[in-house]
Amino acid sequence: MIEKFNAFIEDLANTKVTPNVYNQYSYGSKENSVRRNNLFIYLKQMYELKPNIILLAEAPGYRGSRVTGVPFTSEHLLMNNMEGLELFGKKNGYRLPIENDKLLKEATATIIWDSLIKCNIMALGWNAFPFHPHKKSNEMSNRTPLKKELLMGQNHLLQILEIFEIRKIIAVGNKAEESLRLLGFNYQKVRHPAQGGKNQFMEGIKSIRVDINK
């Protein structure tokens, strides 16, 4: 399985991205080598935990996995975990690409993990477009991925689903749903937690918990 993870990350690193997109796994940057290693650790941990659920969001944010290399994380979460979560932290081998005195937090990542912890759900996190789409001339911004970018991300999504033998797919928001619909997959949709969607997202995760227990 180690070989599959390495091949998957290599494929990400060598993907040529569209304008106004940052490939946080590409070669030519020592910071990106840390991000590649962080993703490897995450995939290995998750494979050992054997989640059969995937939460698919739309794309990395500039305060989130664009910085860390790991879906649904921030600098602060990657280094400190949160109550009830032992997945991340230096003890598990994670590092920051750039050491900072004040670690960035990212609201979406915090809400997602808080909801999963409260509902006792372990789910693999991934993005329909695995690279960071940003506004023109401003890498420290976010934008919605284009349809052609969602199509670009489908190959990596298919690889992830195969490697982890995922049985239940959860679309987090409209763009994730669009990507899954294009692929013809069955899925359940929950509200994206951003822009006031925290409570609706939490209710969606609770409904998943109910479905699992049936």
mmCIF file of C-alpha atoms in Angstrom:
data_model
loop_
_atom_site.group_PDB
_atom_site.id
_atom_site.type_symbol
_atom_site.label_atom_id
_atom_site.label_comp_id
_atom_site.label_asym_id
_atom_site.label_seq_id
_atom_site.Cartn_x
_atom_site.Cartn_y
_atom_site.Cartn_z
ATOM 1 C CA MET A 1 0.000 0.000 0.000
ATOM 2 C CA ILE A 2 2.969 2.314 0.623
ATOM 3 C CA GLU A 3 3.726 2.115 -3.097
ATOM 4 C CA LYS A 4 0.156 3.159 -3.941
ATOM 5 C CA PHE A 5 0.356 6.166 -1.633
ATOM 6 C CA ASN A 6 3.694 7.212 -3.129
ATOM 7 C CA ALA A 7 2.366 6.840 -6.674
ATOM 8 C CA PHE A 8 -0.762 8.811 -5.797
ATOM 9 C CA ILE A 9 1.226 11.686 -4.272
ATOM 10 C CA GLU A 10 3.651 11.611 -7.191
ATOM 11 C CA ASP A 11 0.704 11.961 -9.554
ATOM 12 C CA LEU A 12 -0.560 14.968 -7.577
ATOM 13 C CA ALA A 13 2.908 16.554 -7.583
ATOM 14 C CA ASN A 14 3.262 16.225 -11.350
ATOM 15 C CA THR A 15 -0.198 17.518 -12.230
ATOM 16 C CA LYS A 16 -0.089 20.670 -14.349
ATOM 17 C CA VAL A 17 -2.650 23.075 -12.942
ATOM 18 C CA THR A 18 -4.695 25.800 -14.576
ATOM 19 C CA PRO A 19 -4.034 29.550 -14.163
ATOM 20 C CA ASN A 20 -4.760 30.991 -10.720
ATOM 21 C CA VAL A 21 -4.246 27.614 -9.043
ATOM 22 C CA TYR A 22 -1.475 26.582 -6.656
ATOM 23 C CA ASN A 23 -0.338 22.952 -6.595
ATOM 24 C CA GLN A 24 0.781 22.564 -3.002
ATOM 25 C CA TYR A 25 2.415 19.195 -3.782
ATOM 26 C CA SER A 26 4.501 20.193 -6.807
ATOM 27 C CA TYR A 27 8.284 19.906 -6.954
ATOM 28 C CA GLY A 28 10.644 22.861 -6.844
ATOM 29 C CA SER A 29 9.732 24.034 -3.325
ATOM 30 C CA LYS A 30 11.099 22.643 -0.070
ATOM 31 C CA GLU A 31 7.855 23.683 1.627
ATOM 32 C CA ASN A 32 5.921 21.435 -0.763
ATOM 33 C CA SER A 33 8.089 18.466 0.196
ATOM 34 C CA VAL A 34 6.788 18.873 3.757
ATOM 35 C CA ARG A 35 3.231 19.010 2.435
ATOM 36 C CA ARG A 36 3.762 15.833 0.431
ATOM 37 C CA ASN A 37 5.098 14.087 3.507
ATOM 38 C CA ASN A 38 2.190 15.323 5.630
ATOM 39 C CA LEU A 39 -0.261 13.928 3.085
ATOM 40 C CA PHE A 40 1.578 10.593 3.074
ATOM 41 C CA ILE A 41 1.310 10.361 6.875
ATOM 42 C CA TYR A 42 -2.383 11.222 6.716
ATOM 43 C CA LEU A 43 -3.170 8.627 4.052
ATOM 44 C CA LYS A 44 -1.227 5.952 5.928
ATOM 45 C CA GLN A 45 -3.001 6.746 9.203
ATOM 46 C CA MET A 46 -6.380 6.752 7.544
ATOM 47 C CA TYR A 47 -5.723 3.447 5.814
ATOM 48 C CA GLU A 48 -4.933 1.897 9.182
ATOM 49 C CA LEU A 49 -8.170 3.338 10.629
ATOM 50 C CA LYS A 50 -10.132 1.911 7.669
ATOM 51 C CA PRO A 51 -12.875 4.543 7.308
ATOM 52 C CA ASN A 52 -15.636 3.536 4.906
ATOM 53 C CA ILE A 53 -16.988 7.094 4.636
ATOM 54 C CA ILE A 54 -15.479 9.964 2.674
ATOM 55 C CA LEU A 55 -16.344 13.628 3.161
ATOM 56 C CA LEU A 56 -15.770 15.346 -0.164
ATOM 57 C CA ALA A 57 -15.520 19.158 -0.097
ATOM 58 C CA GLU A 58 -14.738 21.445 -3.035
ATOM 59 C CA ALA A 59 -11.106 22.623 -2.768
ATOM 60 C CA PRO A 60 -8.322 23.563 -0.328
ATOM 61 C CA GLY A 61 -8.433 27.009 1.258
ATOM 62 C CA TYR A 62 -5.504 29.380 1.632
ATOM 63 C CA ARG A 63 -5.572 29.033 5.432
ATOM 64 C CA GLY A 64 -6.132 25.275 5.293
ATOM 65 C CA SER A 65 -4.704 22.382 3.315
ATOM 66 C CA ARG A 66 -3.058 24.749 0.842
ATOM 67 C CA VAL A 67 -0.673 25.400 3.745
ATOM 68 C CA THR A 68 -0.559 21.972 5.442
ATOM 69 C CA GLY A 69 -1.040 19.552 2.541
ATOM 70 C CA VAL A 70 -3.691 17.658 4.515
ATOM 71 C CA PRO A 71 -7.432 17.989 3.775
ATOM 72 C CA PHE A 72 -9.564 19.655 6.453
ATOM 73 C CA THR A 73 -6.670 20.968 8.529
ATOM 74 C CA SER A 74 -5.030 24.244 9.506
ATOM 75 C CA GLU A 75 -1.607 24.946 10.968
ATOM 76 C CA HIS A 76 -3.107 25.001 14.451
ATOM 77 C CA LEU A 77 -5.108 21.799 14.030
ATOM 78 C CA LEU A 78 -2.221 19.938 12.400
ATOM 79 C CA MET A 79 0.102 20.740 15.282
ATOM 80 C CA ASN A 80 -2.295 20.678 18.233
ATOM 81 C CA ASN A 81 -5.240 18.433 17.386
ATOM 82 C CA MET A 82 -8.430 19.348 19.260
ATOM 83 C CA GLU A 83 -10.228 17.774 22.194
ATOM 84 C CA GLY A 84 -11.200 14.226 21.305
ATOM 85 C CA LEU A 85 -8.830 13.997 18.319
ATOM 86 C CA GLU A 86 -5.431 12.277 18.394
ATOM 87 C CA LEU A 87 -4.858 12.050 14.653
ATOM 88 C CA PHE A 88 -2.462 14.953 14.130
ATOM 89 C CA GLY A 89 0.456 16.553 15.964
ATOM 90 C CA LYS A 90 4.266 16.354 15.952
ATOM 91 C CA LYS A 91 4.150 12.989 17.732
ATOM 92 C CA ASN A 92 2.619 11.514 14.585
ATOM 93 C CA GLY A 93 5.293 13.016 12.346
ATOM 94 C CA TYR A 94 3.467 16.084 11.018
ATOM 95 C CA ARG A 95 5.449 19.247 10.425
ATOM 96 C CA LEU A 96 4.740 22.762 9.246
ATOM 97 C CA PRO A 97 6.246 23.876 5.926
ATOM 98 C CA ILE A 98 7.081 27.218 7.524
ATOM 99 C CA GLU A 99 7.452 27.612 11.290
ATOM 100 C CA ASN A 100 5.269 30.372 12.704
ATOM 101 C CA ASP A 101 4.885 31.773 16.208
ATOM 102 C CA LYS A 102 1.161 32.222 15.674
ATOM 103 C CA LEU A 103 -0.482 29.256 13.988
ATOM 104 C CA LEU A 104 -3.318 29.890 11.556
ATOM 105 C CA LYS A 105 -6.755 28.456 12.247
ATOM 106 C CA GLU A 106 -9.334 27.631 9.604
ATOM 107 C CA ALA A 107 -13.018 27.675 10.512
ATOM 108 C CA THR A 108 -14.239 25.016 8.088
ATOM 109 C CA ALA A 109 -11.653 22.462 9.237
ATOM 110 C CA THR A 110 -12.475 23.117 12.888
ATOM 111 C CA ILE A 111 -16.223 22.752 12.338
ATOM 112 C CA ILE A 112 -15.831 19.553 10.327
ATOM 113 C CA TRP A 113 -13.671 17.782 12.886
ATOM 114 C CA ASP A 114 -15.721 19.054 15.817
ATOM 115 C CA SER A 115 -18.859 17.622 14.203
ATOM 116 C CA LEU A 116 -17.225 14.280 13.411
ATOM 117 C CA ILE A 117 -15.896 13.963 16.951
ATOM 118 C CA LYS A 118 -19.262 14.755 18.523
ATOM 119 C CA CYS A 119 -20.985 12.189 16.296
ATOM 120 C CA ASN A 120 -18.222 9.593 16.768
ATOM 121 C CA ILE A 121 -17.608 9.291 13.032
ATOM 122 C CA MET A 122 -14.229 8.651 11.442
ATOM 123 C CA ALA A 123 -14.277 9.790 7.833
ATOM 124 C CA LEU A 124 -11.624 10.315 5.202
ATOM 125 C CA GLY A 125 -11.432 13.914 4.015
ATOM 126 C CA TRP A 126 -10.747 14.890 0.423
ATOM 127 C CA ASN A 127 -11.521 17.674 -2.070
ATOM 128 C CA ALA A 128 -13.166 17.421 -5.480
ATOM 129 C CA PHE A 129 -10.385 19.696 -6.746
ATOM 130 C CA PRO A 130 -7.300 18.847 -4.660
ATOM 131 C CA PHE A 131 -5.335 22.028 -5.424
ATOM 132 C CA HIS A 132 -5.835 25.608 -4.238
ATOM 133 C CA PRO A 133 -7.848 27.833 -6.609
ATOM 134 C CA HIS A 134 -7.275 31.521 -5.920
ATOM 135 C CA LYS A 135 -8.204 34.881 -7.361
ATOM 136 C CA LYS A 136 -5.982 36.475 -9.988
ATOM 137 C CA SER A 137 -2.707 37.841 -8.576
ATOM 138 C CA ASN A 138 -3.721 36.969 -5.008
ATOM 139 C CA GLU A 139 -2.634 33.557 -3.739
ATOM 140 C CA MET A 140 -3.938 34.416 -0.271
ATOM 141 C CA SER A 141 -7.560 34.207 -1.431
ATOM 142 C CA ASN A 142 -10.076 31.519 -2.311
ATOM 143 C CA ARG A 143 -12.327 31.070 -5.298
ATOM 144 C CA THR A 144 -14.789 28.427 -6.412
ATOM 145 C CA PRO A 145 -13.239 25.790 -8.692
ATOM 146 C CA LEU A 146 -14.342 25.838 -12.308
ATOM 147 C CA LYS A 147 -16.048 22.889 -13.984
ATOM 148 C CA LYS A 148 -12.857 22.055 -15.912
ATOM 149 C CA GLU A 149 -10.985 22.011 -12.594
ATOM 150 C CA LEU A 150 -13.538 19.672 -11.053
ATOM 151 C CA LEU A 151 -13.065 17.398 -14.051
ATOM 152 C CA MET A 152 -9.303 17.559 -13.503
ATOM 153 C CA GLY A 153 -9.770 16.365 -9.930
ATOM 154 C CA GLN A 154 -11.883 13.339 -10.837
ATOM 155 C CA ASN A 155 -8.951 11.024 -11.518
ATOM 156 C CA HIS A 156 -7.509 11.616 -8.056
ATOM 157 C CA LEU A 157 -10.918 11.158 -6.461
ATOM 158 C CA LEU A 158 -11.377 7.824 -8.258
ATOM 159 C CA GLN A 159 -7.964 6.696 -7.009
ATOM 160 C CA ILE A 160 -8.817 7.642 -3.423
ATOM 161 C CA LEU A 161 -12.146 5.805 -3.542
ATOM 162 C CA GLU A 162 -10.440 2.673 -4.852
ATOM 163 C CA ILE A 163 -7.540 2.705 -2.401
ATOM 164 C CA PHE A 164 -9.776 3.105 0.647
ATOM 165 C CA GLU A 165 -12.676 0.966 -0.591
ATOM 166 C CA ILE A 166 -15.112 3.708 0.368
ATOM 167 C CA ARG A 167 -18.748 2.623 0.716
ATOM 168 C CA LYS A 168 -20.454 5.912 1.604
ATOM 169 C CA ILE A 169 -19.768 9.260 -0.073
ATOM 170 C CA ILE A 170 -20.798 12.557 1.503
ATOM 171 C CA ALA A 171 -20.795 15.686 -0.653
ATOM 172 C CA VAL A 172 -19.982 18.766 1.408
ATOM 173 C CA GLY A 173 -21.582 21.583 -0.577
ATOM 174 C CA ASN A 174 -22.633 22.199 -4.165
ATOM 175 C CA LYS A 175 -19.326 21.824 -5.994
ATOM 176 C CA ALA A 176 -18.597 18.464 -4.421
ATOM 177 C CA GLU A 177 -22.097 17.399 -5.387
ATOM 178 C CA GLU A 178 -21.512 18.600 -8.955
ATOM 179 C CA SER A 179 -18.348 16.529 -9.236
ATOM 180 C CA LEU A 180 -20.044 13.387 -7.921
ATOM 181 C CA ARG A 181 -23.031 13.905 -10.180
ATOM 182 C CA LEU A 182 -20.719 14.145 -13.209
ATOM 183 C CA LEU A 183 -19.199 10.814 -12.191
ATOM 184 C CA GLY A 184 -22.619 9.226 -11.689
ATOM 185 C CA PHE A 185 -21.991 8.196 -8.077
ATOM 186 C CA ASN A 186 -24.569 7.740 -5.361
ATOM 187 C CA TYR A 187 -23.971 10.157 -2.513
ATOM 188 C CA GLN A 188 -25.540 11.998 0.389
ATOM 189 C CA LYS A 189 -25.236 15.764 0.548
ATOM 190 C CA VAL A 190 -24.702 18.012 3.558
ATOM 191 C CA ARG A 191 -24.539 21.790 3.736
ATOM 192 C CA HIS A 192 -21.058 23.288 3.542
ATOM 193 C CA PRO A 193 -20.203 24.730 6.984
ATOM 194 C CA ALA A 194 -18.873 28.040 5.595
ATOM 195 C CA GLN A 195 -20.889 31.257 5.345
ATOM 196 C CA GLY A 196 -23.287 30.495 8.159
ATOM 197 C CA GLY A 197 -23.770 26.819 7.375
ATOM 198 C CA LYS A 198 -22.329 25.422 10.615
ATOM 199 C CA ASN A 199 -25.601 24.314 12.203
ATOM 200 C CA GLN A 200 -26.964 22.794 8.998
ATOM 201 C CA PHE A 201 -23.699 20.955 8.450
ATOM 202 C CA MET A 202 -23.861 19.555 11.969
ATOM 203 C CA GLU A 203 -27.433 18.370 11.411
ATOM 204 C CA GLY A 204 -26.304 16.683 8.214
ATOM 205 C CA ILE A 205 -23.520 14.839 10.027
ATOM 206 C CA LYS A 206 -25.979 13.768 12.719
ATOM 207 C CA SER A 207 -28.239 12.294 10.042
ATOM 208 C CA ILE A 208 -25.282 10.301 8.724
ATOM 209 C CA ARG A 209 -24.755 8.924 12.219
ATOM 210 C CA VAL A 210 -28.383 7.835 12.290
ATOM 211 C CA ASP A 211 -28.059 6.116 8.908
ATOM 212 C CA ILE A 212 -24.961 4.241 10.046
ATOM 213 C CA ASN A 213 -26.768 2.930 13.134
ATOM 214 C CA LYS A 214 -29.771 1.628 11.181
#
